[in-house]
Amino acid sequence: MHGRFLLDVDFVPVAKSDHPLLQLPVPLSAEDLARFPLITVADRRSPRSDSRPAGQAANWTFTTVEAAMEAISVGVGYGWLPLGSVGPALESGVLSRLTLSARTVRQTALYMVMDKESQNFDQTVHALSQSILAACGLLP
């Protein structure tokens, strides 16, 4: 199997527009954030750790971006979500970006991984992979 880089996905820190974090002086520090639950997205098969530093609020982990965004939208906590997914909620005012003292955007590389045999022998898989590459601007 081989992987092909597709693009970098930008993640931004967000909270419900009336969340208490948005009432604190900016930029927010790690200590400010630690007082509130962090909403994360993780693969359900990945191991979970319940250990957290003293003074850190309980965190919530969801298996989809949509579920995490819903939790943040109702004020459960804050989180780092893909900018492409939260754009409409930011524009409508449901969510607001947090101003942090450290990085304000995180990036995750997205790769397409498939075995060469599927690519060579399955026309549907080949067509799908070509569509994905074209959508990412990687085909002429």
Short mmCIF file of N, CA, C and O in Angstrom, two decimals:
data_model
loop_
_atom_site.label_atom_id
_atom_site.label_comp_id
_atom_site.label_asym_id
_atom_site.label_seq_id
_atom_site.Cartn_x
_atom_site.Cartn_y
_atom_site.Cartn_z
N MET A 1 0.84 -1.18 0.00
CA MET A 1 0.00 0.00 0.00
C MET A 1 0.89 1.24 0.00
O MET A 1 1.97 1.23 0.55
N HIS A 2 0.36 2.28 -0.60
CA HIS A 2 1.08 3.54 -0.60
C HIS A 2 0.09 4.66 -0.35
O HIS A 2 -1.11 4.53 -0.58
N GLY A 3 0.60 5.76 0.17
CA GLY A 3 -0.25 6.90 0.45
C GLY A 3 0.14 8.07 -0.43
O GLY A 3 1.31 8.26 -0.75
N ARG A 4 -0.85 8.84 -0.81
CA ARG A 4 -0.61 10.04 -1.61
C ARG A 4 -1.17 11.23 -0.86
O ARG A 4 -2.34 11.25 -0.48
N PHE A 5 -0.33 12.22 -0.64
CA PHE A 5 -0.76 13.43 0.04
C PHE A 5 -1.84 14.11 -0.77
O PHE A 5 -1.73 14.29 -1.98
N LEU A 6 -2.95 14.48 -0.10
CA LEU A 6 -4.04 15.18 -0.77
C LEU A 6 -4.06 16.67 -0.41
O LEU A 6 -4.05 17.52 -1.28
N LEU A 7 -4.10 16.95 0.89
CA LEU A 7 -4.17 18.34 1.32
C LEU A 7 -4.00 18.44 2.83
O LEU A 7 -4.04 17.43 3.53
N ASP A 8 -3.79 19.65 3.30
CA ASP A 8 -3.76 19.92 4.73
C ASP A 8 -5.13 20.44 5.14
O ASP A 8 -5.70 21.31 4.48
N VAL A 9 -5.67 19.89 6.23
CA VAL A 9 -6.96 20.33 6.75
C VAL A 9 -6.67 21.27 7.93
O VAL A 9 -5.96 20.90 8.86
N ASP A 10 -7.21 22.50 7.86
CA ASP A 10 -7.04 23.47 8.93
C ASP A 10 -8.09 23.26 10.01
O ASP A 10 -9.29 23.16 9.71
N PHE A 11 -7.63 23.16 11.27
CA PHE A 11 -8.51 23.06 12.43
C PHE A 11 -8.40 24.35 13.21
O PHE A 11 -7.28 24.86 13.42
N VAL A 12 -9.54 24.90 13.64
CA VAL A 12 -9.56 26.16 14.39
C VAL A 12 -10.27 25.94 15.72
O VAL A 12 -11.17 25.12 15.84
N PRO A 13 -9.85 26.70 16.76
CA PRO A 13 -10.50 26.56 18.07
C PRO A 13 -11.81 27.35 18.09
O PRO A 13 -11.85 28.53 17.73
N VAL A 14 -12.89 26.68 18.49
CA VAL A 14 -14.20 27.31 18.49
C VAL A 14 -14.97 26.98 19.77
O VAL A 14 -14.69 25.99 20.45
N ALA A 15 -15.95 27.84 20.06
CA ALA A 15 -16.87 27.62 21.18
C ALA A 15 -18.20 28.25 20.80
O ALA A 15 -18.27 29.08 19.88
N LYS A 16 -19.25 27.87 21.52
CA LYS A 16 -20.55 28.51 21.32
C LYS A 16 -20.37 30.00 21.59
O LYS A 16 -19.62 30.41 22.47
N SER A 17 -21.07 30.82 20.82
CA SER A 17 -20.84 32.27 20.87
C SER A 17 -21.08 32.89 22.24
O SER A 17 -20.54 33.96 22.53
N ASP A 18 -21.87 32.25 23.11
CA ASP A 18 -22.07 32.79 24.46
C ASP A 18 -21.32 31.99 25.52
O ASP A 18 -21.61 32.08 26.71
N HIS A 19 -20.33 31.19 25.10
CA HIS A 19 -19.55 30.37 26.04
C HIS A 19 -18.73 31.29 26.96
O HIS A 19 -18.23 32.33 26.53
N PRO A 20 -18.57 30.91 28.23
CA PRO A 20 -17.79 31.72 29.17
C PRO A 20 -16.35 32.01 28.73
O PRO A 20 -15.78 33.04 29.11
N LEU A 21 -15.76 31.15 27.90
CA LEU A 21 -14.40 31.41 27.41
C LEU A 21 -14.32 32.73 26.64
O LEU A 21 -13.31 33.41 26.65
N LEU A 22 -15.41 33.07 25.97
CA LEU A 22 -15.42 34.29 25.17
C LEU A 22 -15.61 35.54 26.01
O LEU A 22 -15.51 36.66 25.49
N GLN A 23 -15.83 35.37 27.31
CA GLN A 23 -15.95 36.52 28.21
C GLN A 23 -14.62 36.84 28.88
O GLN A 23 -14.48 37.87 29.53
N LEU A 24 -13.63 35.94 28.74
CA LEU A 24 -12.32 36.13 29.37
C LEU A 24 -11.45 37.06 28.53
O LEU A 24 -11.63 37.15 27.31
N PRO A 25 -10.49 37.71 29.18
CA PRO A 25 -9.55 38.57 28.42
C PRO A 25 -8.75 37.72 27.42
O PRO A 25 -8.39 36.58 27.71
N VAL A 26 -8.51 38.28 26.25
CA VAL A 26 -7.75 37.58 25.22
C VAL A 26 -6.34 38.13 25.16
O VAL A 26 -6.11 39.27 25.55
N PRO A 27 -5.40 37.35 24.71
CA PRO A 27 -5.53 35.98 24.22
C PRO A 27 -5.70 34.99 25.38
O PRO A 27 -5.21 35.22 26.48
N LEU A 28 -6.41 33.90 25.10
CA LEU A 28 -6.63 32.86 26.10
C LEU A 28 -5.38 32.03 26.28
O LEU A 28 -4.69 31.69 25.31
N SER A 29 -5.11 31.66 27.51
CA SER A 29 -3.94 30.84 27.83
C SER A 29 -4.36 29.38 27.98
O SER A 29 -5.56 29.06 28.05
N ALA A 30 -3.38 28.51 28.09
CA ALA A 30 -3.65 27.10 28.32
C ALA A 30 -4.39 26.91 29.65
O ALA A 30 -5.26 26.05 29.77
N GLU A 31 -4.08 27.74 30.63
CA GLU A 31 -4.76 27.65 31.92
C GLU A 31 -6.23 28.04 31.79
O GLU A 31 -7.09 27.44 32.45
N ASP A 32 -6.52 29.05 30.98
CA ASP A 32 -7.91 29.43 30.74
C ASP A 32 -8.68 28.26 30.13
O ASP A 32 -9.79 27.93 30.57
N LEU A 33 -8.10 27.66 29.11
CA LEU A 33 -8.75 26.55 28.41
C LEU A 33 -8.96 25.34 29.31
O LEU A 33 -9.98 24.66 29.22
N ALA A 34 -8.00 25.09 30.20
CA ALA A 34 -8.04 23.90 31.05
C ALA A 34 -9.25 23.89 31.98
O ALA A 34 -9.65 22.82 32.47
N ARG A 35 -9.85 25.02 32.21
CA ARG A 35 -11.00 25.10 33.12
C ARG A 35 -12.29 24.59 32.47
O ARG A 35 -13.30 24.44 33.15
N PHE A 36 -12.26 24.35 31.17
CA PHE A 36 -13.47 23.97 30.44
C PHE A 36 -13.24 22.67 29.67
O PHE A 36 -12.13 22.37 29.26
N PRO A 37 -14.31 21.89 29.47
CA PRO A 37 -14.16 20.63 28.72
C PRO A 37 -13.69 20.86 27.28
O PRO A 37 -14.18 21.75 26.60
N LEU A 38 -12.78 20.03 26.87
CA LEU A 38 -12.29 20.02 25.49
C LEU A 38 -13.06 18.94 24.74
O LEU A 38 -13.12 17.79 25.17
N ILE A 39 -13.66 19.31 23.64
CA ILE A 39 -14.41 18.38 22.80
C ILE A 39 -13.47 17.92 21.69
O ILE A 39 -12.90 18.75 20.97
N THR A 40 -13.29 16.60 21.55
CA THR A 40 -12.38 16.08 20.54
C THR A 40 -13.09 15.06 19.64
O THR A 40 -14.15 14.53 20.00
N VAL A 41 -12.48 14.80 18.50
CA VAL A 41 -12.96 13.79 17.57
C VAL A 41 -11.87 12.73 17.47
O VAL A 41 -10.70 13.06 17.26
N ALA A 42 -12.26 11.47 17.65
CA ALA A 42 -11.28 10.38 17.58
C ALA A 42 -11.92 9.16 16.96
O ALA A 42 -13.13 8.95 17.07
N ASP A 43 -11.11 8.37 16.33
CA ASP A 43 -11.54 7.10 15.78
C ASP A 43 -11.97 6.20 16.93
O ASP A 43 -11.27 6.09 17.93
N ARG A 44 -13.11 5.56 16.81
CA ARG A 44 -13.61 4.72 17.91
C ARG A 44 -12.67 3.55 18.20
O ARG A 44 -12.73 2.97 19.27
N ARG A 45 -11.80 3.21 17.26
CA ARG A 45 -10.87 2.10 17.48
C ARG A 45 -9.58 2.55 18.15
O ARG A 45 -8.79 1.73 18.58
N SER A 46 -9.34 3.86 18.23
CA SER A 46 -8.09 4.33 18.83
C SER A 46 -8.18 4.23 20.35
O SER A 46 -9.24 4.43 20.93
N PRO A 47 -7.06 3.91 20.98
CA PRO A 47 -7.09 3.79 22.44
C PRO A 47 -7.36 5.14 23.10
O PRO A 47 -6.92 6.17 22.60
N ARG A 48 -8.10 5.11 24.18
CA ARG A 48 -8.43 6.33 24.89
C ARG A 48 -7.70 6.36 26.21
O ARG A 48 -7.55 5.35 26.88
N SER A 49 -7.28 7.54 26.58
CA SER A 49 -6.61 7.72 27.86
C SER A 49 -7.47 8.61 28.73
O SER A 49 -7.92 9.67 28.31
N ASP A 50 -7.71 8.17 29.96
CA ASP A 50 -8.50 8.97 30.89
C ASP A 50 -7.62 9.84 31.77
O ASP A 50 -8.12 10.54 32.64
N SER A 51 -6.31 9.78 31.57
CA SER A 51 -5.42 10.59 32.40
C SER A 51 -5.41 12.03 31.88
O SER A 51 -5.38 12.29 30.70
N ARG A 52 -5.48 12.97 32.82
CA ARG A 52 -5.41 14.38 32.48
C ARG A 52 -4.73 15.10 33.63
O ARG A 52 -4.78 14.66 34.78
N PRO A 53 -4.10 16.22 33.32
CA PRO A 53 -3.41 16.95 34.37
C PRO A 53 -4.37 17.44 35.45
O PRO A 53 -5.55 17.66 35.19
N ALA A 54 -3.85 17.62 36.64
CA ALA A 54 -4.66 18.16 37.74
C ALA A 54 -5.19 19.53 37.33
O ALA A 54 -4.50 20.32 36.71
N GLY A 55 -6.46 19.79 37.63
CA GLY A 55 -7.06 21.06 37.28
C GLY A 55 -7.65 21.11 35.89
O GLY A 55 -8.28 22.09 35.51
N GLN A 56 -7.47 20.07 35.12
CA GLN A 56 -8.01 20.01 33.76
C GLN A 56 -9.45 19.52 33.81
O GLN A 56 -9.74 18.52 34.45
N ALA A 57 -10.35 20.24 33.16
CA ALA A 57 -11.74 19.82 33.10
C ALA A 57 -11.86 18.50 32.34
O ALA A 57 -11.00 18.17 31.53
N ALA A 58 -12.91 17.76 32.61
CA ALA A 58 -13.16 16.50 31.89
C ALA A 58 -13.34 16.79 30.40
O ALA A 58 -13.91 17.80 30.02
N ASN A 59 -12.79 15.92 29.58
CA ASN A 59 -12.91 16.07 28.12
C ASN A 59 -13.95 15.11 27.58
O ASN A 59 -14.22 14.08 28.18
N TRP A 60 -14.52 15.45 26.44
CA TRP A 60 -15.52 14.63 25.77
C TRP A 60 -14.97 14.26 24.40
O TRP A 60 -14.50 15.11 23.67
N THR A 61 -15.07 12.97 24.05
CA THR A 61 -14.59 12.51 22.75
C THR A 61 -15.77 11.96 21.95
O THR A 61 -16.57 11.19 22.45
N PHE A 62 -15.84 12.40 20.70
CA PHE A 62 -16.89 11.96 19.78
C PHE A 62 -16.24 11.30 18.58
O PHE A 62 -15.07 11.53 18.29
N THR A 63 -17.02 10.50 17.85
CA THR A 63 -16.46 9.79 16.71
C THR A 63 -16.74 10.47 15.38
O THR A 63 -16.25 10.01 14.35
N THR A 64 -17.50 11.57 15.39
CA THR A 64 -17.72 12.31 14.15
C THR A 64 -17.57 13.80 14.41
O THR A 64 -17.81 14.29 15.52
N VAL A 65 -17.17 14.51 13.37
CA VAL A 65 -17.05 15.97 13.46
C VAL A 65 -18.42 16.57 13.74
O VAL A 65 -18.55 17.51 14.54
N GLU A 66 -19.45 16.02 13.14
CA GLU A 66 -20.81 16.54 13.32
C GLU A 66 -21.24 16.46 14.78
O GLU A 66 -21.84 17.40 15.31
N ALA A 67 -20.98 15.33 15.43
CA ALA A 67 -21.36 15.16 16.83
C ALA A 67 -20.57 16.12 17.73
O ALA A 67 -21.13 16.72 18.66
N ALA A 68 -19.29 16.27 17.45
CA ALA A 68 -18.46 17.20 18.22
C ALA A 68 -18.96 18.63 18.03
O ALA A 68 -19.05 19.41 19.00
N MET A 69 -19.30 19.00 16.80
CA MET A 69 -19.79 20.34 16.54
C MET A 69 -21.11 20.59 17.25
O MET A 69 -21.34 21.67 17.78
N GLU A 70 -21.96 19.59 17.30
CA GLU A 70 -23.24 19.72 18.01
C GLU A 70 -22.99 19.95 19.51
O GLU A 70 -23.63 20.81 20.13
N ALA A 71 -22.06 19.19 20.09
CA ALA A 71 -21.75 19.36 21.52
C ALA A 71 -21.22 20.77 21.79
O ALA A 71 -21.60 21.41 22.77
N ILE A 72 -20.35 21.25 20.91
CA ILE A 72 -19.81 22.60 21.07
C ILE A 72 -20.92 23.64 20.87
O ILE A 72 -21.01 24.62 21.61
N SER A 73 -21.80 23.40 19.92
CA SER A 73 -22.88 24.34 19.61
C SER A 73 -23.88 24.50 20.75
O SER A 73 -24.54 25.54 20.84
N VAL A 74 -24.01 23.49 21.60
CA VAL A 74 -24.92 23.62 22.74
C VAL A 74 -24.18 24.04 24.01
O VAL A 74 -24.79 24.13 25.07
N GLY A 75 -22.88 24.30 23.90
CA GLY A 75 -22.14 24.87 25.02
C GLY A 75 -21.47 23.89 25.95
O GLY A 75 -21.03 24.28 27.05
N VAL A 76 -21.35 22.62 25.56
CA VAL A 76 -20.72 21.62 26.43
C VAL A 76 -19.25 21.97 26.68
O VAL A 76 -18.74 21.76 27.77
N GLY A 77 -18.57 22.51 25.69
CA GLY A 77 -17.16 22.85 25.82
C GLY A 77 -16.68 23.53 24.56
O GLY A 77 -17.47 24.05 23.78
N TYR A 78 -15.37 23.52 24.38
CA TYR A 78 -14.75 24.10 23.19
C TYR A 78 -14.00 23.01 22.46
O TYR A 78 -13.80 21.91 23.00
N GLY A 79 -13.58 23.28 21.24
CA GLY A 79 -12.82 22.27 20.53
C GLY A 79 -12.16 22.81 19.28
O GLY A 79 -12.42 23.94 18.85
N TRP A 80 -11.30 21.99 18.72
CA TRP A 80 -10.62 22.27 17.45
C TRP A 80 -11.36 21.49 16.38
O TRP A 80 -11.38 20.27 16.39
N LEU A 81 -11.99 22.21 15.45
CA LEU A 81 -12.75 21.57 14.39
C LEU A 81 -12.27 22.04 13.03
O LEU A 81 -11.71 23.13 12.91
N PRO A 82 -12.51 21.23 11.98
CA PRO A 82 -12.08 21.62 10.64
C PRO A 82 -12.76 22.92 10.20
O PRO A 82 -13.98 23.06 10.31
N LEU A 83 -11.98 23.86 9.73
CA LEU A 83 -12.50 25.15 9.30
C LEU A 83 -13.59 24.98 8.24
O LEU A 83 -14.62 25.66 8.28
N GLY A 84 -13.40 24.05 7.32
CA GLY A 84 -14.39 23.82 6.28
C GLY A 84 -15.74 23.35 6.83
O GLY A 84 -16.78 23.61 6.25
N SER A 85 -15.72 22.68 7.96
CA SER A 85 -16.96 22.19 8.57
C SER A 85 -17.67 23.24 9.40
O SER A 85 -18.89 23.24 9.51
N VAL A 86 -16.91 24.13 10.04
CA VAL A 86 -17.53 25.10 10.95
C VAL A 86 -17.77 26.46 10.31
O VAL A 86 -18.35 27.34 10.94
N GLY A 87 -17.35 26.63 9.06
CA GLY A 87 -17.52 27.93 8.38
C GLY A 87 -18.93 28.48 8.48
O GLY A 87 -19.12 29.63 8.91
N PRO A 88 -19.97 27.70 8.10
CA PRO A 88 -21.33 28.23 8.19
C PRO A 88 -21.75 28.60 9.62
O PRO A 88 -22.42 29.60 9.83
N ALA A 89 -21.34 27.81 10.61
CA ALA A 89 -21.70 28.10 12.01
C ALA A 89 -20.98 29.36 12.49
O ALA A 89 -21.52 30.11 13.31
N LEU A 90 -19.76 29.60 11.99
CA LEU A 90 -19.05 30.84 12.33
C LEU A 90 -19.74 32.04 11.69
O LEU A 90 -19.93 33.07 12.34
N GLU A 91 -20.10 31.89 10.42
CA GLU A 91 -20.75 32.99 9.70
C GLU A 91 -22.12 33.34 10.29
O GLU A 91 -22.49 34.51 10.35
N SER A 92 -22.85 32.34 10.76
CA SER A 92 -24.18 32.58 11.32
C SER A 92 -24.12 33.09 12.75
O SER A 92 -25.12 33.56 13.28
N GLY A 93 -22.96 32.98 13.39
CA GLY A 93 -22.82 33.45 14.77
C GLY A 93 -23.11 32.40 15.82
O GLY A 93 -23.04 32.69 17.01
N VAL A 94 -23.42 31.16 15.41
CA VAL A 94 -23.66 30.09 16.38
C VAL A 94 -22.37 29.78 17.13
O VAL A 94 -22.36 29.61 18.34
N LEU A 95 -21.26 29.71 16.39
CA LEU A 95 -19.94 29.48 16.97
C LEU A 95 -19.06 30.69 16.77
O LEU A 95 -19.27 31.47 15.83
N SER A 96 -18.05 30.82 17.64
CA SER A 96 -17.05 31.88 17.50
C SER A 96 -15.67 31.26 17.64
O SER A 96 -15.49 30.30 18.39
N ARG A 97 -14.71 31.84 16.91
CA ARG A 97 -13.32 31.39 17.04
C ARG A 97 -12.75 31.93 18.33
O ARG A 97 -13.04 33.06 18.74
N LEU A 98 -11.93 31.13 18.97
CA LEU A 98 -11.26 31.55 20.19
C LEU A 98 -9.93 32.20 19.84
O LEU A 98 -9.23 31.75 18.92
N THR A 99 -9.59 33.26 20.55
CA THR A 99 -8.30 33.93 20.37
C THR A 99 -7.34 33.36 21.40
O THR A 99 -7.53 33.57 22.61
N LEU A 100 -6.35 32.64 20.94
CA LEU A 100 -5.41 31.96 21.83
C LEU A 100 -4.06 32.67 21.87
O LEU A 100 -3.70 33.38 20.93
N SER A 101 -3.32 32.40 22.96
CA SER A 101 -1.99 32.99 23.06
C SER A 101 -0.98 32.18 22.25
O SER A 101 0.08 32.69 21.90
N ALA A 102 -1.32 30.93 21.93
CA ALA A 102 -0.43 30.09 21.12
C ALA A 102 -1.05 29.94 19.74
O ALA A 102 -1.84 30.76 19.30
N ARG A 103 -0.73 28.86 19.06
CA ARG A 103 -1.23 28.60 17.70
C ARG A 103 -2.73 28.78 17.61
O ARG A 103 -3.47 28.27 18.43
N THR A 104 -3.18 29.43 16.55
CA THR A 104 -4.62 29.61 16.35
C THR A 104 -5.17 28.74 15.22
O THR A 104 -6.36 28.71 15.01
N VAL A 105 -4.28 28.04 14.52
CA VAL A 105 -4.69 27.08 13.49
C VAL A 105 -3.78 25.87 13.61
O VAL A 105 -2.57 26.00 13.76
N ARG A 106 -4.39 24.70 13.59
CA ARG A 106 -3.63 23.45 13.55
C ARG A 106 -3.92 22.81 12.21
O ARG A 106 -5.02 22.93 11.67
N GLN A 107 -2.95 22.11 11.68
CA GLN A 107 -3.15 21.43 10.40
C GLN A 107 -2.92 19.94 10.54
O GLN A 107 -2.05 19.50 11.29
N THR A 108 -3.73 19.19 9.82
CA THR A 108 -3.57 17.75 9.74
C THR A 108 -3.49 17.37 8.27
O THR A 108 -4.34 17.80 7.47
N ALA A 109 -2.48 16.61 7.93
CA ALA A 109 -2.32 16.18 6.54
C ALA A 109 -3.32 15.06 6.24
O ALA A 109 -3.53 14.16 7.05
N LEU A 110 -3.95 15.13 5.08
CA LEU A 110 -4.89 14.12 4.63
C LEU A 110 -4.26 13.36 3.47
O LEU A 110 -3.81 13.97 2.49
N TYR A 111 -4.22 12.04 3.60
CA TYR A 111 -3.65 11.18 2.57
C TYR A 111 -4.70 10.21 2.06
O TYR A 111 -5.61 9.83 2.79
N MET A 112 -4.55 9.81 0.82
CA MET A 112 -5.36 8.73 0.26
C MET A 112 -4.45 7.51 0.22
O MET A 112 -3.37 7.55 -0.39
N VAL A 113 -4.88 6.44 0.89
CA VAL A 113 -4.09 5.22 0.95
C VAL A 113 -4.89 4.09 0.32
O VAL A 113 -6.03 3.86 0.70
N MET A 114 -4.29 3.44 -0.64
CA MET A 114 -4.94 2.31 -1.29
C MET A 114 -3.89 1.37 -1.86
O MET A 114 -2.76 1.79 -2.14
N ASP A 115 -4.27 0.11 -2.00
CA ASP A 115 -3.31 -0.83 -2.57
C ASP A 115 -3.32 -0.72 -4.10
O ASP A 115 -4.31 -0.34 -4.71
N LYS A 116 -2.21 -1.02 -4.69
CA LYS A 116 -2.06 -0.89 -6.15
C LYS A 116 -2.99 -1.83 -6.91
O LYS A 116 -3.46 -1.50 -7.98
N GLU A 117 -3.28 -2.99 -6.35
CA GLU A 117 -4.12 -3.95 -7.06
C GLU A 117 -5.54 -3.41 -7.23
O GLU A 117 -6.14 -3.56 -8.29
N SER A 118 -6.10 -2.79 -6.21
CA SER A 118 -7.44 -2.21 -6.34
C SER A 118 -7.42 -1.11 -7.39
O SER A 118 -8.34 -0.99 -8.19
N GLN A 119 -6.38 -0.31 -7.36
CA GLN A 119 -6.25 0.80 -8.31
C GLN A 119 -6.20 0.28 -9.75
O GLN A 119 -6.79 0.86 -10.64
N ASN A 120 -5.51 -0.84 -9.96
CA ASN A 120 -5.31 -1.36 -11.31
C ASN A 120 -6.47 -2.20 -11.83
O ASN A 120 -6.68 -2.27 -13.04
N PHE A 121 -7.20 -2.89 -10.95
CA PHE A 121 -8.17 -3.86 -11.41
C PHE A 121 -9.63 -3.50 -11.15
O PHE A 121 -10.52 -4.07 -11.73
N ASP A 122 -9.89 -2.57 -10.28
CA ASP A 122 -11.27 -2.21 -9.97
C ASP A 122 -11.56 -0.84 -10.56
O ASP A 122 -11.06 0.18 -10.09
N GLN A 123 -12.38 -0.80 -11.60
CA GLN A 123 -12.65 0.45 -12.31
C GLN A 123 -13.37 1.47 -11.42
O GLN A 123 -13.14 2.67 -11.54
N THR A 124 -14.22 0.99 -10.54
CA THR A 124 -14.95 1.91 -9.66
C THR A 124 -14.00 2.58 -8.67
O THR A 124 -14.07 3.80 -8.46
N VAL A 125 -13.11 1.80 -8.09
CA VAL A 125 -12.13 2.36 -7.15
C VAL A 125 -11.22 3.34 -7.88
O VAL A 125 -10.91 4.42 -7.37
N HIS A 126 -10.82 2.97 -9.08
CA HIS A 126 -9.96 3.86 -9.87
C HIS A 126 -10.68 5.18 -10.17
O HIS A 126 -10.11 6.26 -10.02
N ALA A 127 -11.95 5.11 -10.57
CA ALA A 127 -12.72 6.32 -10.88
C ALA A 127 -12.88 7.19 -9.63
O ALA A 127 -12.75 8.41 -9.69
N LEU A 128 -13.16 6.56 -8.50
CA LEU A 128 -13.30 7.31 -7.25
C LEU A 128 -11.99 8.00 -6.88
O LEU A 128 -11.97 9.18 -6.53
N SER A 129 -10.88 7.27 -6.98
CA SER A 129 -9.59 7.87 -6.63
C SER A 129 -9.26 9.04 -7.56
O SER A 129 -8.74 10.07 -7.12
N GLN A 130 -9.59 8.91 -8.83
CA GLN A 130 -9.33 9.99 -9.77
C GLN A 130 -10.21 11.21 -9.45
O GLN A 130 -9.75 12.36 -9.56
N SER A 131 -11.45 10.97 -9.05
CA SER A 131 -12.35 12.07 -8.66
C SER A 131 -11.83 12.80 -7.43
O SER A 131 -11.86 14.05 -7.37
N ILE A 132 -11.33 12.05 -6.47
CA ILE A 132 -10.78 12.66 -5.26
C ILE A 132 -9.54 13.48 -5.60
O ILE A 132 -9.39 14.63 -5.15
N LEU A 133 -8.66 12.93 -6.41
CA LEU A 133 -7.45 13.65 -6.80
C LEU A 133 -7.79 14.92 -7.57
O LEU A 133 -7.19 15.97 -7.36
N ALA A 134 -8.78 14.85 -8.45
CA ALA A 134 -9.20 16.03 -9.21
C ALA A 134 -9.79 17.10 -8.28
O ALA A 134 -9.48 18.29 -8.43
N ALA A 135 -10.60 16.67 -7.32
CA ALA A 135 -11.21 17.63 -6.39
C ALA A 135 -10.15 18.32 -5.53
O ALA A 135 -10.34 19.46 -5.11
N CYS A 136 -9.05 17.64 -5.30
CA CYS A 136 -7.94 18.23 -4.52
C CYS A 136 -6.97 19.01 -5.40
O CYS A 136 -5.96 19.52 -4.92
N GLY A 137 -7.27 19.08 -6.70
CA GLY A 137 -6.41 19.83 -7.62
C GLY A 137 -5.10 19.15 -7.95
O GLY A 137 -4.11 19.80 -8.28
N LEU A 138 -5.11 17.81 -7.86
CA LEU A 138 -3.85 17.07 -8.07
C LEU A 138 -3.78 16.40 -9.44
O LEU A 138 -2.84 15.68 -9.71
N LEU A 139 -4.78 16.62 -10.28
CA LEU A 139 -4.74 16.11 -11.65
C LEU A 139 -4.78 17.28 -12.60
O LEU A 139 -5.42 18.31 -12.31
N PRO A 140 -4.12 17.14 -13.74
CA PRO A 140 -4.13 18.24 -14.72
C PRO A 140 -5.50 18.49 -15.31
O PRO A 140 -6.36 17.71 -15.32
#
